[in-house]
Tab-separated table of C-alpha atoms in Angstrom:
chain	number	residue	atom	x	y	z
A	170	UNK	CA	21.540	-13.532	-23.210
A	171	UNK	CA	22.658	-10.089	-22.102
A	172	UNK	CA	19.615	-8.888	-19.469
A	173	UNK	CA	19.848	-5.050	-18.661
A	174	UNK	CA	19.972	-5.309	-14.476
A	175	UNK	CA	22.427	-4.052	-12.029
A	176	UNK	CA	25.368	-5.685	-12.178
A	177	UNK	CA	25.599	-7.530	-8.730
A	178	UNK	CA	22.518	-9.165	-9.812
A	179	UNK	CA	23.629	-10.328	-13.249
A	180	UNK	CA	26.627	-11.948	-11.363
A	181	UNK	CA	24.619	-14.101	-9.468
A	182	UNK	CA	21.729	-14.643	-11.897
A	183	UNK	CA	23.918	-15.055	-15.008
A	184	UNK	CA	22.887	-18.910	-15.083
A	185	UNK	CA	19.065	-18.244	-15.090
A	186	UNK	CA	19.473	-15.920	-18.014
A	187	UNK	CA	20.745	-18.717	-19.871
A	188	UNK	CA	18.108	-21.332	-19.454
A	189	UNK	CA	15.253	-22.459	-21.959
A	190	UNK	CA	12.363	-21.055	-19.418
A	191	UNK	CA	14.039	-17.757	-19.483
A	192	UNK	CA	14.851	-17.641	-22.794
A	193	UNK	CA	11.128	-18.620	-24.075
A	194	UNK	CA	10.074	-16.124	-21.439
A	195	UNK	CA	12.085	-12.943	-22.929
A	196	UNK	CA	10.508	-14.310	-26.137
A	197	UNK	CA	6.901	-14.010	-25.183
A	198	UNK	CA	7.676	-10.662	-23.257
A	199	UNK	CA	9.133	-9.046	-26.179
A	200	UNK	CA	6.037	-9.923	-28.627
A	201	UNK	CA	3.648	-8.417	-25.589
A	202	UNK	CA	5.539	-5.262	-25.594
A	203	UNK	CA	5.149	-5.134	-29.479
A	204	UNK	CA	1.629	-5.666	-29.807
A	205	UNK	CA	-0.309	-4.938	-26.565
A	206	UNK	CA	-0.008	-2.278	-23.597
A	207	UNK	CA	1.782	-3.907	-21.091
A	208	UNK	CA	3.183	-2.722	-17.295
A	209	UNK	CA	5.324	-1.517	-16.322
A	210	UNK	CA	7.238	0.156	-19.268
A	211	UNK	CA	9.770	-2.121	-20.273
A	212	UNK	CA	12.588	-0.167	-18.899
A	213	UNK	CA	11.272	-0.375	-15.458
A	214	UNK	CA	10.580	-4.152	-15.570
A	215	UNK	CA	14.017	-4.937	-13.163
A	216	UNK	CA	13.510	-1.887	-11.567
A	217	UNK	CA	13.109	-3.732	-8.013
A	218	UNK	CA	16.719	-4.885	-8.857
A	219	UNK	CA	18.194	-1.657	-10.028
A	220	UNK	CA	17.368	0.488	-7.101
A	221	UNK	CA	18.118	-2.011	-4.683
A	222	UNK	CA	21.409	-4.568	-5.181
A	223	UNK	CA	22.197	-7.800	-4.356
A	224	UNK	CA	24.858	-6.459	-2.296
A	225	UNK	CA	22.877	-3.704	-0.115
A	226	UNK	CA	19.641	-6.029	0.005
A	227	UNK	CA	18.510	-5.921	3.784
A	228	UNK	CA	14.408	-6.259	3.387
A	229	UNK	CA	12.813	-8.487	1.166
A	230	UNK	CA	8.992	-7.737	0.527
A	231	UNK	CA	7.425	-9.834	-1.743
A	232	UNK	CA	4.034	-9.122	-3.985
A	233	UNK	CA	2.364	-11.118	-6.768
A	234	UNK	CA	1.376	-9.100	-9.533
A	235	UNK	CA	2.149	-5.446	-11.036
A	236	UNK	CA	-0.365	-2.912	-10.960
A	237	UNK	CA	-2.337	-2.905	-14.208
A	238	UNK	CA	-4.149	0.257	-14.161
A	239	UNK	CA	-2.537	3.076	-16.468
A	240	UNK	CA	0.228	4.906	-14.819
A	241	UNK	CA	0.426	2.852	-11.666
A	242	UNK	CA	3.150	0.162	-12.100
A	243	UNK	CA	6.836	1.157	-11.645
A	244	UNK	CA	8.463	-1.731	-11.134
A	245	UNK	CA	8.222	-2.076	-7.412
A	246	UNK	CA	5.926	-4.180	-5.459
A	247	UNK	CA	3.105	-2.430	-3.831
A	248	UNK	CA	4.536	1.382	-4.928
A	249	UNK	CA	2.923	3.471	-7.741
A	250	UNK	CA	4.350	6.478	-9.477
A	251	UNK	CA	4.603	10.071	-8.111
A	252	UNK	CA	1.215	11.812	-8.592
A	253	UNK	CA	-0.995	8.627	-8.881
A	254	UNK	CA	-3.778	7.579	-6.392
A	255	UNK	CA	-2.804	5.254	-3.745
A	256	UNK	CA	-4.671	1.744	-4.295
A	257	UNK	CA	-5.943	0.298	-0.966
A	258	UNK	CA	-3.166	-2.317	-0.022
A	259	UNK	CA	-0.785	0.793	-0.119
A	260	UNK	CA	-3.018	2.758	2.072
A	261	UNK	CA	-3.203	0.104	4.236
A	262	UNK	CA	0.616	-0.394	4.434
A	263	UNK	CA	1.025	3.004	5.429
A	264	UNK	CA	-1.574	2.959	8.312
A	265	UNK	CA	-0.054	0.227	9.957
A	266	UNK	CA	3.387	2.583	9.560
A	267	UNK	CA	1.672	5.113	10.696
A	268	UNK	CA	0.106	3.043	13.782
A	269	UNK	CA	3.525	1.319	14.215
A	270	UNK	CA	6.206	3.737	14.524
A	271	UNK	CA	4.088	7.283	14.250
A	272	UNK	CA	5.626	8.011	10.675
A	273	UNK	CA	2.625	10.370	9.060
A	274	UNK	CA	1.177	8.951	5.956
A	275	UNK	CA	3.209	10.172	2.980
A	276	UNK	CA	1.928	12.591	-0.327
A	277	UNK	CA	3.108	9.567	-2.644
A	278	UNK	CA	2.986	6.037	-3.245
A	279	UNK	CA	6.234	5.893	-4.694
A	280	UNK	CA	8.343	3.614	-2.775
A	281	UNK	CA	11.994	3.979	-4.487
A	282	UNK	CA	13.079	5.705	-1.707
A	283	UNK	CA	12.676	2.404	0.399
A	284	UNK	CA	14.311	0.412	-2.514
A	285	UNK	CA	17.486	2.608	-2.278
A	286	UNK	CA	17.812	2.014	1.462
A	287	UNK	CA	18.082	-1.842	0.678
A	288	UNK	CA	14.485	-3.104	0.428
A	289	UNK	CA	13.812	-5.179	-2.474
A	290	UNK	CA	10.398	-4.844	-3.577
A	291	UNK	CA	9.580	-7.767	-5.627
A	292	UNK	CA	6.188	-9.321	-7.394
A	293	UNK	CA	6.054	-12.696	-8.064
A	294	UNK	CA	5.451	-11.619	-11.888
A	295	UNK	CA	7.299	-8.847	-13.340
A	296	UNK	CA	4.688	-7.508	-16.133
A	297	UNK	CA	1.150	-7.345	-16.734
A	298	UNK	CA	-1.203	-6.660	-19.761
A	299	UNK	CA	-3.201	-3.460	-19.153
A	300	UNK	CA	-6.414	-4.304	-17.412
A	301	UNK	CA	-5.922	-7.992	-17.218
A	302	UNK	CA	-4.627	-8.671	-13.796
A	303	UNK	CA	-2.625	-11.981	-13.585
A	304	UNK	CA	-2.245	-12.375	-17.515
A	305	UNK	CA	1.365	-12.778	-17.524
A	306	UNK	CA	1.227	-15.265	-14.820
A	307	UNK	CA	2.609	-18.931	-15.446
A	308	UNK	CA	5.122	-17.688	-18.101
A	309	UNK	CA	8.151	-18.282	-16.166
A	310	UNK	CA	8.361	-15.198	-14.075
A	311	UNK	CA	7.624	-17.226	-10.946
A	312	UNK	CA	10.422	-19.660	-11.920
A	313	UNK	CA	12.746	-16.559	-12.270
A	314	UNK	CA	11.524	-15.266	-8.732
A	315	UNK	CA	12.127	-18.291	-7.040
A	316	UNK	CA	15.690	-18.555	-8.126
A	317	UNK	CA	16.232	-14.800	-6.721
A	318	UNK	CA	14.666	-15.489	-3.417
A	319	UNK	CA	16.582	-18.740	-2.942
A	320	UNK	CA	19.732	-16.949	-4.255
A	321	UNK	CA	19.118	-14.375	-1.428
A	322	UNK	CA	18.656	-17.030	0.915
A	323	UNK	CA	21.435	-19.354	0.173
A	324	UNK	CA	23.951	-16.052	-0.119
A	325	UNK	CA	23.126	-13.586	2.354
A	326	UNK	CA	22.487	-13.666	5.987
A	327	UNK	CA	20.340	-11.807	8.271
A	328	UNK	CA	17.577	-10.642	5.384
A	329	UNK	CA	14.234	-9.308	6.459
A	330	UNK	CA	11.734	-11.394	4.432
A	331	UNK	CA	7.971	-9.706	4.823
A	332	UNK	CA	5.350	-12.259	3.570
A	333	UNK	CA	2.332	-10.653	3.379
A	334	UNK	CA	-0.683	-13.454	2.799
A	335	UNK	CA	-0.915	-16.855	1.600
A	336	UNK	CA	0.911	-16.380	-1.739
A	337	UNK	CA	3.910	-14.684	-0.524
A	338	UNK	CA	4.020	-17.206	2.223
A	339	UNK	CA	3.803	-20.166	-0.280
A	340	UNK	CA	6.416	-18.780	-2.488
A	341	UNK	CA	8.683	-17.843	0.824
A	342	UNK	CA	8.687	-21.153	1.937
A	343	UNK	CA	12.136	-21.951	0.241
A	344	UNK	CA	13.497	-19.264	2.577
A	345	UNK	CA	16.271	-20.363	5.112
A	346	UNK	CA	14.875	-19.153	8.494
A	347	UNK	CA	17.572	-20.099	10.529
A	348	UNK	CA	19.624	-17.685	8.861
A	349	UNK	CA	17.203	-14.687	7.999
A	350	UNK	CA	13.985	-12.865	10.278
A	351	UNK	CA	10.596	-13.843	8.403
A	352	UNK	CA	7.587	-11.807	9.446
A	353	UNK	CA	4.359	-13.356	8.310
A	354	UNK	CA	0.995	-11.536	8.493
A	355	UNK	CA	-2.236	-11.171	6.394
A	356	UNK	CA	-2.380	-9.285	3.275
A	357	UNK	CA	-2.842	-5.650	3.520
A	358	UNK	CA	-5.637	-5.438	1.028
A	359	UNK	CA	-8.950	-4.406	2.625
A	360	UNK	CA	-10.817	-7.830	2.021
A	361	UNK	CA	-7.821	-9.326	3.914
A	362	UNK	CA	-6.926	-6.969	6.443
A	363	UNK	CA	-10.145	-5.928	7.443
A	364	UNK	CA	-10.466	-9.247	8.789
A	365	UNK	CA	-7.683	-8.954	11.451
A	366	UNK	CA	-4.020	-10.169	11.203
A	367	UNK	CA	-2.419	-7.173	9.366
A	368	UNK	CA	-2.925	-4.162	11.207
A	369	UNK	CA	-1.061	-4.310	14.687
A	370	UNK	CA	1.424	-6.961	13.512
A	371	UNK	CA	3.978	-4.126	13.853
A	372	UNK	CA	6.329	-5.364	11.006
A	373	UNK	CA	8.004	-2.145	10.290
A	374	UNK	CA	9.295	-1.896	13.645
A	375	UNK	CA	10.248	-5.454	14.160
A	376	UNK	CA	12.544	-5.535	11.081
A	377	UNK	CA	14.342	-2.241	12.018
A	378	UNK	CA	14.749	-3.714	15.432
A	379	UNK	CA	16.429	-6.900	13.862
A	380	UNK	CA	18.490	-5.016	11.276
A	381	UNK	CA	19.548	-3.141	14.254
A	382	UNK	CA	20.483	-6.126	16.485
A	383	UNK	CA	22.691	-7.190	13.778
A	384	UNK	CA	24.526	-3.933	13.624
A	385	UNK	CA	22.614	-2.457	9.925
A	386	UNK	CA	21.170	0.343	9.426
A	387	UNK	CA	17.423	0.818	9.903
A	388	UNK	CA	15.201	1.860	7.210
A	389	UNK	CA	13.435	5.017	7.125
A	390	UNK	CA	9.849	4.188	6.356
């Protein structure tokens, strides 16, 4: 199956695209886009991969579902398009960055600039129906993104994995922590973050310290 995805990812994930589950997933997704309003736009489904190649990847942040509001999702977890109001979780991410490294909260919640520096912003599920959170869960996306995580863990070294909340931490259980730097915290959503375990975790400075120690360029958060 010819999947339109960045070439280095296509090389590593090619076997996955031929498996029955992925072929069934593709058929389901095509039908959904024909009959319903689905986010992100079809051309942006693989944005996380297209902005951050396999070869350039240094940091992985795991999300769960794309945003399901009009104009929000752009294929990168936690990210929204320019001009779109920042969701509460993203607000808390930028608050922690400001507290951690002193960087002011930006005017936009578009995280393409992170992705272009080697941050894979990976949702477990890559599509969602408008206004229906979780509507494309358990259709095959999770199996695909598990394969992505395993591929990274097995074939690269010295990655930083940021696992926020129980869902991400459970999904990240396949990561080889002896080869990679795994950072865990509570989810940045207000319900979780305000109960402690998100603010003050300093994940962004810790990630940069680790990258620097490996001789890699730090991320401009």
